[in-house]
Amino acid sequence: MRWWTGATIRSRRGYATAGALFIYLILSGLFFGRGLLGHFSDRLIGMGPDGGSFVFFLAWWSYAAFNHLNPFVTHAVWAPQGFNLAGTTFVPLAGLLAAPITRWGGPVAVYNIAMLLCPALSAWAAFLLCRLVCGRFWPALVGGYVYGFSAYMLSHMLGHLCFVMAFFPPLAVYLVMRRVDGRISAPRFALMLALVLIGQIGTSLEILATMTLFGGLTLALEWCFGGPAARAQVLALAAPIASAYLLTAIVASPYLYYFLTSEISSLSMSMVYLASTDTANLLIPSPVNIFGWSKIAALCGGLNLYESGAYLGPVGIIVVYGYARSKWPEPRTRLLIALFLITTVV
């Protein structure tokens, strides 16, 4: 009887998990795919030149894979000396996995498919994490939606394929929580985290650097402000996390070699300003949000639509404030609010 009950619960959880993914896929299609009807191979999701760059990267990976070429260096541009692609956002994982489909359906269609899948998969990964935290379907579904269809995702859906492939960070946190709860062994945790990190390094080095920075910051704050039990958990996580990063570096060593030897120019102050989010964007929506329009967005001076991903809105701020006020005595709440303020400033 217990076996039957356990199987039934697992079956229901499986249906719920699949249902959440289906809902997110439908929403992604409704939000971003309406203009592709009848034009899936001759229109791009987004605007501006960046989407075309990723179409080239997808086409190049397919071409290099089927012609046994070095995928990190191309002579299709800047001939005759060629160009080292490792210093760009050239999404090696997506390019490699989609190479057969690109050869059959073309890079434009593959780009559109990837752009439609990414918000749904990112939301689904966050759904798994939220359900692990709260143990309930509907709150987790909302949490996944907030992540996968956030202002950050909406702004980068304008043409940044590498940045909307944001499903690996929630999976990394998911694995850490399962290890803290003792649901997976340290070796298995290290191996699975390495797979997540390899996937992330194959989609965006910038997101990998960001999740590493703030993941390390979280552990450091937990060590400083947590009790003896929290410090013991941090120590227990250190070795398997370090092992996962070491394994990732070994597997990705060819990519890292070409990246470190690529000619990466330093950012000018104008580019730093262009790639930063205006602080007012926390409360003022940009035109990529459903409530944003140009006259209101003008209040955010010089707002770059591609980087207008900080919007929380009054409701979001009130939710954060309400949570902080009601749960402030708990150490974990103070840690979360500290992280929220740090990431907001950064």
Coordinates of C-alpha atoms in Angstrom, one line a residue:
M1 CA 0.0 0.0 0.0
R2 CA 2.8 2.4 0.8
W3 CA 4.6 1.5 -2.5
W4 CA 1.3 2.2 -4.3
T5 CA 0.9 5.6 -2.5
G6 CA 4.5 6.6 -3.2
A7 CA 4.1 5.7 -6.9
T8 CA 0.9 7.7 -7.1
I9 CA 2.6 10.7 -5.6
R10 CA 5.5 10.5 -7.9
S11 CA 3.2 10.1 -10.9
R12 CA 1.2 13.2 -9.8
R13 CA 4.4 15.2 -9.3
G14 CA 5.5 14.1 -12.8
Y15 CA 2.3 15.3 -14.4
A16 CA 2.6 18.6 -12.5
T17 CA 6.1 19.1 -13.6
A18 CA 5.2 18.4 -17.3
G19 CA 2.1 20.6 -16.9
A20 CA 4.2 23.5 -15.7
L21 CA 6.5 23.2 -18.6
F22 CA 3.6 23.0 -21.0
I23 CA 2.0 26.2 -19.5
Y24 CA 5.3 28.1 -19.8
L25 CA 5.7 27.0 -23.5
I26 CA 2.2 28.2 -24.3
L27 CA 2.9 31.6 -22.6
S28 CA 6.3 31.9 -24.5
G29 CA 4.6 31.3 -27.8
L30 CA 1.8 33.8 -27.0
F31 CA 4.2 36.5 -25.8
F32 CA 7.0 36.2 -28.4
G33 CA 5.9 33.9 -31.2
R34 CA 2.8 35.6 -32.6
G35 CA 4.7 37.5 -35.3
L36 CA 6.3 34.4 -36.6
L37 CA 3.1 32.8 -37.9
G38 CA 3.9 32.0 -41.6
H39 CA 7.3 33.6 -41.3
F40 CA 9.3 31.3 -39.0
S41 CA 12.3 31.2 -41.4
D42 CA 12.4 34.8 -42.6
R43 CA 11.7 36.8 -39.4
L44 CA 13.7 37.1 -36.2
I45 CA 12.4 37.5 -32.6
G46 CA 13.7 40.8 -31.3
M47 CA 15.0 43.9 -32.9
G48 CA 18.4 45.4 -33.8
P49 CA 21.5 43.7 -35.2
D50 CA 22.3 41.4 -32.3
G51 CA 19.9 38.6 -33.3
G52 CA 21.6 38.4 -36.7
S53 CA 24.9 37.8 -34.9
F54 CA 23.5 34.7 -33.2
V55 CA 22.1 33.5 -36.5
F56 CA 25.6 33.6 -37.8
F57 CA 27.0 31.8 -34.8
L58 CA 24.4 29.0 -35.1
A59 CA 25.1 28.7 -38.8
W60 CA 28.9 28.6 -38.2
W61 CA 28.6 25.8 -35.6
S62 CA 26.6 23.7 -38.0
Y63 CA 29.1 24.4 -40.8
A64 CA 32.1 23.7 -38.7
A65 CA 30.7 20.5 -37.2
F66 CA 29.8 18.9 -40.6
N67 CA 33.1 20.0 -42.2
H68 CA 35.3 19.0 -39.3
L69 CA 36.7 22.5 -38.7
N70 CA 38.0 24.2 -35.6
P71 CA 34.8 25.8 -34.2
F72 CA 36.6 28.5 -32.2
V73 CA 38.3 30.1 -35.2
T74 CA 36.5 31.2 -38.3
H75 CA 37.8 32.5 -41.6
A76 CA 34.3 33.3 -42.8
V77 CA 34.8 36.8 -41.4
W78 CA 37.8 39.1 -41.4
A79 CA 39.5 37.2 -44.1
P80 CA 42.2 36.2 -44.6
Q81 CA 43.4 36.2 -41.0
G82 CA 40.2 35.0 -39.6
F83 CA 38.7 35.6 -36.2
N84 CA 38.7 34.0 -32.7
L85 CA 35.0 33.5 -31.8
A86 CA 35.8 32.5 -28.2
G87 CA 35.9 36.1 -27.2
T88 CA 32.3 36.7 -28.4
T89 CA 28.9 35.5 -27.2
F90 CA 28.9 32.6 -29.7
V91 CA 26.7 30.1 -27.6
P92 CA 28.8 26.9 -28.3
L93 CA 26.3 24.6 -26.5
A94 CA 23.3 25.7 -28.5
G95 CA 25.2 25.8 -31.7
L96 CA 26.6 22.2 -31.2
L97 CA 23.3 20.7 -30.1
A98 CA 21.3 22.4 -32.8
A99 CA 23.8 21.7 -35.6
P100 CA 21.7 18.9 -37.3
I101 CA 18.5 21.0 -37.1
T102 CA 20.4 24.0 -38.4
R103 CA 21.6 22.0 -41.4
W104 CA 18.0 20.9 -42.1
G105 CA 15.9 23.9 -41.2
G106 CA 18.3 26.8 -41.4
P107 CA 19.8 29.1 -38.7
V108 CA 16.9 31.6 -38.6
A109 CA 14.3 28.9 -37.7
V110 CA 16.7 27.4 -35.1
Y111 CA 17.3 30.9 -33.6
N112 CA 13.5 31.5 -33.3
I113 CA 13.0 28.0 -31.8
A114 CA 15.8 28.6 -29.2
M115 CA 14.4 32.1 -28.3
L116 CA 10.9 30.6 -27.7
L117 CA 12.2 27.7 -25.7
C118 CA 14.5 29.7 -23.4
P119 CA 11.9 31.7 -21.3
A120 CA 9.9 28.5 -20.8
L121 CA 12.9 26.4 -19.8
S122 CA 14.2 29.1 -17.5
A123 CA 10.8 29.4 -15.9
W124 CA 10.6 25.6 -15.6
A125 CA 14.0 25.4 -13.9
A126 CA 12.9 28.1 -11.4
F127 CA 9.7 26.2 -10.9
L128 CA 11.6 23.1 -9.8
L129 CA 13.6 25.2 -7.4
C130 CA 10.6 27.0 -6.0
R131 CA 8.7 23.7 -5.5
L132 CA 11.6 22.3 -3.6
V133 CA 11.5 25.3 -1.3
C134 CA 7.7 25.5 -0.7
G135 CA 6.5 22.0 -1.7
R136 CA 3.4 23.4 -3.5
F137 CA 2.5 23.6 -7.1
W138 CA 0.8 27.0 -7.6
P139 CA 3.3 29.1 -5.7
A140 CA 6.1 27.4 -7.5
L141 CA 4.3 28.0 -10.8
V142 CA 4.1 31.7 -10.1
G143 CA 7.7 31.8 -8.9
G144 CA 8.9 30.1 -12.1
Y145 CA 6.9 32.6 -14.1
V146 CA 8.4 35.6 -12.2
Y147 CA 11.9 34.3 -13.1
G148 CA 11.4 33.1 -16.6
F149 CA 9.3 36.0 -17.8
S150 CA 11.0 38.7 -15.7
A151 CA 12.0 42.2 -16.9
Y152 CA 15.5 40.8 -17.4
M153 CA 14.2 38.2 -19.8
L154 CA 11.9 40.6 -21.6
S155 CA 14.7 43.0 -22.3
H156 CA 17.1 40.4 -23.6
M157 CA 14.5 38.8 -25.7
L158 CA 15.2 41.7 -28.0
G159 CA 18.1 39.6 -29.4
H160 CA 20.5 38.2 -26.8
L161 CA 20.2 34.5 -27.1
C162 CA 23.1 33.9 -24.7
F163 CA 21.4 35.8 -21.9
V164 CA 17.9 34.3 -22.1
M165 CA 19.5 30.8 -21.8
A166 CA 19.1 31.4 -18.1
F167 CA 18.0 27.9 -16.9
F168 CA 21.3 26.8 -15.4
P169 CA 21.6 29.1 -12.4
P170 CA 18.3 27.9 -10.8
L171 CA 19.4 24.3 -11.4
A172 CA 22.7 25.0 -9.6
V173 CA 20.8 26.4 -6.6
Y174 CA 18.5 23.4 -6.8
L175 CA 21.4 21.0 -6.5
V176 CA 23.0 22.9 -3.7
M177 CA 19.7 22.8 -1.7
R178 CA 19.4 19.0 -2.3
R179 CA 22.9 18.5 -1.1
V180 CA 22.2 20.7 2.0
D181 CA 19.1 18.6 2.8
G182 CA 21.2 15.4 2.4
R183 CA 19.1 14.1 -0.6
I184 CA 22.2 13.5 -2.8
S185 CA 25.7 12.4 -1.9
A186 CA 28.7 14.7 -2.2
P187 CA 30.2 12.9 -5.2
R188 CA 26.9 12.8 -7.1
F189 CA 26.4 16.5 -6.2
A190 CA 29.8 17.4 -7.6
L191 CA 29.2 15.5 -10.8
M192 CA 25.8 17.0 -11.4
L193 CA 26.9 20.5 -10.6
A194 CA 29.8 20.1 -13.0
L195 CA 27.3 19.2 -15.7
V196 CA 25.3 22.3 -14.9
L197 CA 28.4 24.4 -15.0
I198 CA 29.6 22.9 -18.3
G199 CA 26.2 23.7 -19.7
Q200 CA 26.5 27.3 -18.4
I201 CA 30.0 27.8 -19.8
G202 CA 28.6 26.6 -23.1
T203 CA 25.9 29.3 -23.1
S204 CA 27.3 32.4 -21.5
L205 CA 30.6 33.0 -19.7
E206 CA 29.1 36.2 -18.3
I207 CA 26.3 34.4 -16.6
L208 CA 28.8 31.8 -15.3
A209 CA 30.9 34.6 -13.8
T210 CA 27.8 36.3 -12.3
M211 CA 26.4 33.2 -10.7
T212 CA 29.9 32.3 -9.4
L213 CA 30.4 35.7 -7.9
F214 CA 27.0 35.9 -6.1
G215 CA 27.0 32.2 -5.2
G216 CA 30.3 32.7 -3.5
L217 CA 29.0 35.9 -1.9
T218 CA 26.0 34.0 -0.5
L219 CA 28.2 31.4 1.0
A220 CA 30.5 34.1 2.5
L221 CA 27.5 35.9 4.1
E222 CA 26.1 32.6 5.4
W223 CA 29.5 31.9 7.0
C224 CA 29.6 35.4 8.6
F225 CA 26.0 35.7 9.8
G226 CA 24.9 32.1 10.2
G227 CA 25.4 30.0 13.3
P228 CA 27.7 26.9 13.8
A229 CA 25.3 24.7 11.8
A230 CA 25.3 27.1 8.8
R231 CA 29.1 27.2 8.9
A232 CA 29.3 23.5 8.9
Q233 CA 27.1 23.4 5.8
V234 CA 29.3 25.9 4.0
L235 CA 32.4 23.8 4.8
A236 CA 30.7 20.7 3.6
L237 CA 29.8 22.4 0.3
A238 CA 33.2 23.8 -0.3
A239 CA 35.0 20.6 -1.5
P240 CA 32.4 19.3 -3.9
I241 CA 31.8 22.7 -5.4
A242 CA 35.5 23.2 -5.9
S243 CA 35.7 19.7 -7.5
A244 CA 32.8 20.6 -9.8
Y245 CA 34.5 23.8 -11.0
L246 CA 37.8 21.9 -11.5
L247 CA 36.1 19.2 -13.6
T248 CA 34.3 22.0 -15.6
A249 CA 37.6 23.7 -16.3
I250 CA 39.1 20.4 -17.5
V251 CA 36.2 19.6 -19.9
A252 CA 36.0 23.2 -21.1
S253 CA 39.8 23.7 -21.4
P254 CA 39.8 24.1 -25.2
Y255 CA 37.2 26.8 -25.0
L256 CA 39.0 28.5 -22.1
Y257 CA 42.3 28.4 -24.0
Y258 CA 40.8 30.2 -27.0
F259 CA 38.9 32.6 -24.8
L260 CA 42.1 33.6 -22.9
T261 CA 44.1 34.0 -26.1
S262 CA 41.4 36.1 -27.8
E263 CA 41.8 39.8 -28.4
I264 CA 39.3 41.3 -25.9
S265 CA 39.4 45.1 -25.9
S266 CA 38.8 46.9 -22.7
L267 CA 35.4 48.5 -22.3
S268 CA 35.2 52.3 -22.7
M269 CA 33.3 54.3 -20.2
S270 CA 30.6 54.9 -22.8
M271 CA 30.1 51.2 -23.2
V272 CA 30.0 50.7 -19.4
Y273 CA 27.3 53.4 -19.2
L274 CA 25.4 51.9 -22.1
A275 CA 25.4 48.4 -20.6
S276 CA 24.3 49.6 -17.1
T277 CA 20.7 49.7 -15.9
D278 CA 19.3 53.0 -14.8
T279 CA 18.3 52.9 -11.1
A280 CA 14.9 54.4 -11.9
N281 CA 14.2 51.3 -13.9
L282 CA 13.5 49.5 -10.6
L283 CA 10.2 51.4 -10.4
I284 CA 9.7 52.8 -13.9
P285 CA 8.9 50.2 -16.6
S286 CA 10.5 50.3 -20.0
P287 CA 8.8 49.8 -23.3
V288 CA 9.6 46.1 -23.2
N289 CA 7.3 45.7 -20.2
I290 CA 3.5 45.5 -20.7
F291 CA 3.0 48.7 -18.7
G292 CA 5.9 50.6 -20.2
W293 CA 5.7 53.2 -22.9
S294 CA 8.1 55.7 -24.2
K295 CA 6.9 58.8 -22.3
I296 CA 7.3 57.1 -18.9
A297 CA 10.6 55.3 -20.0
A298 CA 12.0 58.8 -20.8
L299 CA 12.2 59.4 -17.1
C300 CA 15.0 56.8 -17.1
G301 CA 17.6 59.0 -18.7
G302 CA 19.3 57.3 -21.7
L303 CA 17.8 53.9 -21.0
N304 CA 19.1 51.1 -23.2
L305 CA 16.2 48.7 -23.9
Y306 CA 18.6 45.8 -24.0
E307 CA 19.6 46.5 -20.4
S308 CA 16.3 47.6 -19.0
G309 CA 15.9 44.4 -16.9
A310 CA 15.8 45.8 -13.4
Y311 CA 12.0 46.6 -13.2
L312 CA 10.3 45.3 -10.1
G313 CA 7.6 47.9 -9.9
P314 CA 5.7 49.2 -6.8
V315 CA 4.1 45.8 -6.2
G316 CA 7.4 44.0 -6.2
I317 CA 9.0 46.4 -3.8
I318 CA 6.0 46.1 -1.5
V319 CA 6.2 42.3 -1.6
V320 CA 9.9 42.5 -0.6
Y321 CA 9.2 45.0 2.1
G322 CA 6.3 43.0 3.5
Y323 CA 8.4 39.8 3.6
A324 CA 11.3 41.6 5.3
R325 CA 9.1 43.1 7.9
S326 CA 7.2 39.9 8.8
K327 CA 10.2 37.6 8.7
W328 CA 13.0 39.9 9.9
P329 CA 13.9 38.0 13.1
E330 CA 14.9 35.0 11.0
P331 CA 18.6 35.0 10.1
R332 CA 17.8 33.7 6.6
T333 CA 15.6 36.7 5.9
R334 CA 18.4 39.1 6.8
L335 CA 20.7 37.2 4.5
L336 CA 18.2 37.4 1.6
I337 CA 17.5 41.1 2.1
A338 CA 21.3 41.8 2.2
L339 CA 21.7 39.9 -1.0
F340 CA 18.8 41.7 -2.6
L341 CA 20.3 45.1 -1.7
I342 CA 23.8 44.1 -2.9
T343 CA 22.6 42.8 -6.3
T344 CA 20.4 45.8 -6.7
V345 CA 23.3 48.2 -6.3
V346 CA 25.6 46.1 -8.4

